[in-house]
Amino acid sequence: MSVSEMFAALQGALGQDQDIREEIRKVVQALEQTAREILTLLQGVHQGPGFQHIPKKCQKAREHFGTVRTQMESLKTKFPADQYYRFHEHWRFVLQRLVFLAAFLVYLESETLVTREAVAEILGIEAERERGFHLDIEDYLSGVLTLASELARLAVNSVTAGDYSRPLRISTFINELDSGFRLLNLKNDSLRKRYDGLKYDVKKIEEVVYDLSIRGLNKEATAGAGEEK
């Protein structure tokens, strides 16, 4: 084979690779648009009247995740099944964003932490690497850390909306989350940096709870929660 033939073959391989990346990019753009729509919908809870419409917003978000599953099915067909990590960088950011949105949705529904398996089911992908297109553990953890920041914001806005018990529940949840992350030996630089930001979310929520305590509103919140039970 001549040098020109060798490079012609290499160009053909490069062209095929570029075609794959372009097809992936198109689907990822569609996923990003759907993620923005879900984010806009769920962040409506931060507004005063939003607390009254959480169930309706969650139901609509579930419908949008149906679109996500369809788009994920399309993404799976755009590259060889055994080359997940070769192209992973193309969808890593949007996948982490979708994990956060799924986690936020489940928290609003039940005030619990969604499992990696449950997120994978919501997104229409696998939880285990051996089964194909899957939810990487680090992507799951990154999404959960974004949830913590969102809940810190929700705690502040809850007080503004006159919901004094929600920050107390968020504080308990975030502290449990922080305790869970402390059990992990994180060596990924990006994930470790994200985790370092969790302490600021914990501090922000603690300040909200402290402020409620100083103003005597935590007792009112506790009493209200008891009456609800």
Short mmCIF file of C-alpha atoms in Angstrom, two decimals, residues 53-204:
data_model
loop_
_atom_site.label_atom_id
_atom_site.label_comp_id
_atom_site.label_asym_id
_atom_site.label_seq_id
_atom_site.Cartn_x
_atom_site.Cartn_y
_atom_site.Cartn_z
CA HIS A 53 -48.67 23.29 42.36
CA ILE A 54 -45.82 20.87 43.05
CA PRO A 55 -47.83 17.71 42.20
CA LYS A 56 -48.97 19.19 38.87
CA LYS A 57 -45.45 20.33 37.99
CA CYS A 58 -44.04 16.92 38.85
CA GLN A 59 -46.64 15.20 36.69
CA LYS A 60 -45.74 17.40 33.72
CA ALA A 61 -42.04 16.79 34.32
CA ARG A 62 -42.70 13.04 34.22
CA GLU A 63 -44.25 13.53 30.80
CA HIS A 64 -41.14 15.38 29.60
CA PHE A 65 -38.99 12.51 30.81
CA GLY A 66 -40.92 10.35 28.36
CA THR A 67 -39.37 12.49 25.63
CA VAL A 68 -35.95 12.03 27.26
CA ARG A 69 -36.32 8.25 27.09
CA THR A 70 -37.16 8.45 23.38
CA GLN A 71 -34.14 10.67 22.74
CA MET A 72 -31.91 8.32 24.74
CA GLU A 73 -33.06 5.41 22.59
CA SER A 74 -31.98 7.40 19.55
CA LEU A 75 -28.61 8.25 21.12
CA LYS A 76 -27.85 4.58 21.76
CA THR A 77 -27.99 3.87 18.03
CA LYS A 78 -25.48 6.56 17.02
CA PHE A 79 -22.26 4.81 18.07
CA PRO A 80 -20.87 1.26 18.52
CA ALA A 81 -22.14 -0.25 21.78
CA ASP A 82 -18.62 -1.07 22.99
CA GLN A 83 -17.37 2.52 22.60
CA TYR A 84 -19.41 4.22 25.34
CA TYR A 85 -16.44 5.91 27.02
CA ARG A 86 -14.89 6.97 23.73
CA PHE A 87 -17.82 9.32 23.13
CA HIS A 88 -18.87 9.82 26.75
CA GLU A 89 -17.71 13.45 26.87
CA HIS A 90 -20.33 14.40 24.29
CA TRP A 91 -23.29 13.62 26.58
CA ARG A 92 -21.67 13.71 30.04
CA PHE A 93 -22.84 17.24 30.89
CA VAL A 94 -26.44 16.80 29.76
CA LEU A 95 -26.64 13.40 31.46
CA GLN A 96 -25.51 14.93 34.76
CA ARG A 97 -28.11 17.67 34.29
CA LEU A 98 -30.81 15.07 33.68
CA VAL A 99 -29.73 13.15 36.79
CA PHE A 100 -30.12 16.35 38.81
CA LEU A 101 -33.57 16.97 37.33
CA ALA A 102 -34.69 13.41 38.04
CA ALA A 103 -33.36 13.69 41.60
CA PHE A 104 -35.11 17.04 42.10
CA LEU A 105 -38.35 15.59 40.74
CA VAL A 106 -38.22 12.61 43.11
CA TYR A 107 -37.35 14.87 46.04
CA LEU A 108 -40.34 17.11 45.35
CA GLU A 109 -42.56 14.04 45.13
CA SER A 110 -41.35 12.17 48.20
CA GLU A 111 -38.51 14.15 49.85
CA THR A 112 -36.21 11.16 49.42
CA LEU A 113 -32.95 10.62 47.54
CA VAL A 114 -33.45 8.85 44.24
CA THR A 115 -31.28 5.77 43.69
CA ARG A 116 -28.97 5.39 40.70
CA GLU A 117 -31.14 2.50 39.51
CA ALA A 118 -34.28 4.63 39.70
CA VAL A 119 -32.62 7.49 37.77
CA ALA A 120 -31.52 5.05 35.08
CA GLU A 121 -35.09 3.82 34.78
CA ILE A 122 -36.46 7.37 34.55
CA LEU A 123 -33.96 8.15 31.77
CA GLY A 124 -34.48 4.88 29.95
CA ILE A 125 -30.89 3.66 30.25
CA GLU A 126 -29.08 0.96 32.19
CA ALA A 127 -27.65 1.15 35.68
CA GLU A 128 -24.91 -1.41 35.07
CA ARG A 129 -22.03 -0.95 32.62
CA GLU A 130 -22.22 -4.54 31.42
CA ARG A 131 -25.70 -3.98 30.00
CA GLY A 132 -24.76 -1.22 27.57
CA PHE A 133 -25.52 2.50 27.63
CA HIS A 134 -25.52 3.14 31.34
CA LEU A 135 -25.49 5.77 34.07
CA ASP A 136 -21.93 6.15 35.25
CA ILE A 137 -21.57 6.39 39.04
CA GLU A 138 -19.68 9.69 38.85
CA ASP A 139 -22.38 11.20 36.62
CA TYR A 140 -24.99 10.14 39.18
CA LEU A 141 -23.04 11.67 42.07
CA SER A 142 -22.48 14.93 40.16
CA GLY A 143 -26.21 15.22 39.55
CA VAL A 144 -26.95 14.62 43.23
CA LEU A 145 -24.51 17.37 44.24
CA THR A 146 -26.34 19.78 41.95
CA LEU A 147 -29.53 18.78 43.76
CA ALA A 148 -27.98 19.93 47.04
CA SER A 149 -27.41 23.42 45.64
CA GLU A 150 -30.96 23.56 44.34
CA LEU A 151 -32.37 22.55 47.73
CA ALA A 152 -30.28 25.23 49.46
CA ARG A 153 -32.00 27.75 47.22
CA LEU A 154 -35.37 26.13 47.89
CA ALA A 155 -34.84 26.43 51.65
CA VAL A 156 -34.37 30.18 51.35
CA ASN A 157 -37.37 30.64 49.06
CA SER A 158 -39.53 28.47 51.32
CA VAL A 159 -39.11 31.00 54.13
CA THR A 160 -40.02 33.82 51.77
CA ALA A 161 -43.16 31.90 50.83
CA GLY A 162 -44.08 31.39 54.51
CA ASP A 163 -43.30 27.65 54.54
CA TYR A 164 -41.18 27.35 57.68
CA SER A 165 -41.17 23.57 58.04
CA ARG A 166 -39.67 22.79 54.63
CA PRO A 167 -36.21 24.25 55.45
CA LEU A 168 -36.04 22.03 58.52
CA ARG A 169 -36.77 18.94 56.41
CA ILE A 170 -34.30 20.07 53.76
CA SER A 171 -31.65 20.55 56.46
CA THR A 172 -32.13 16.98 57.68
CA PHE A 173 -31.96 15.64 54.14
CA ILE A 174 -28.82 17.60 53.20
CA ASN A 175 -27.01 16.59 56.38
CA GLU A 176 -27.76 12.94 55.64
CA LEU A 177 -26.51 13.49 52.10
CA ASP A 178 -23.32 15.08 53.40
CA SER A 179 -22.77 12.14 55.74
CA GLY A 180 -23.18 9.76 52.80
CA PHE A 181 -20.60 11.60 50.68
CA ARG A 182 -18.14 11.53 53.58
CA LEU A 183 -18.13 7.75 53.26
CA LEU A 184 -16.78 7.99 49.72
CA ASN A 185 -13.11 8.13 48.86
CA LEU A 186 -13.39 10.56 45.97
CA LYS A 187 -10.35 10.73 43.72
CA ASN A 188 -11.94 12.25 40.64
CA ASP A 189 -10.73 15.86 40.59
CA SER A 190 -13.90 17.29 39.06
CA LEU A 191 -16.22 15.36 41.37
CA ARG A 192 -14.08 16.14 44.40
CA LYS A 193 -14.25 19.85 43.59
CA ARG A 194 -18.02 19.61 43.25
CA TYR A 195 -18.24 17.81 46.58
CA ASP A 196 -16.18 20.55 48.27
CA GLY A 197 -19.03 22.91 47.37
CA LEU A 198 -21.49 20.82 49.38
CA LYS A 199 -20.22 22.29 52.65
CA TYR A 200 -21.35 25.73 51.47
CA ASP A 201 -24.82 24.38 50.75
CA VAL A 202 -24.92 22.82 54.23
CA LYS A 203 -23.81 26.12 55.76
CA LYS A 204 -26.38 28.11 53.78
#
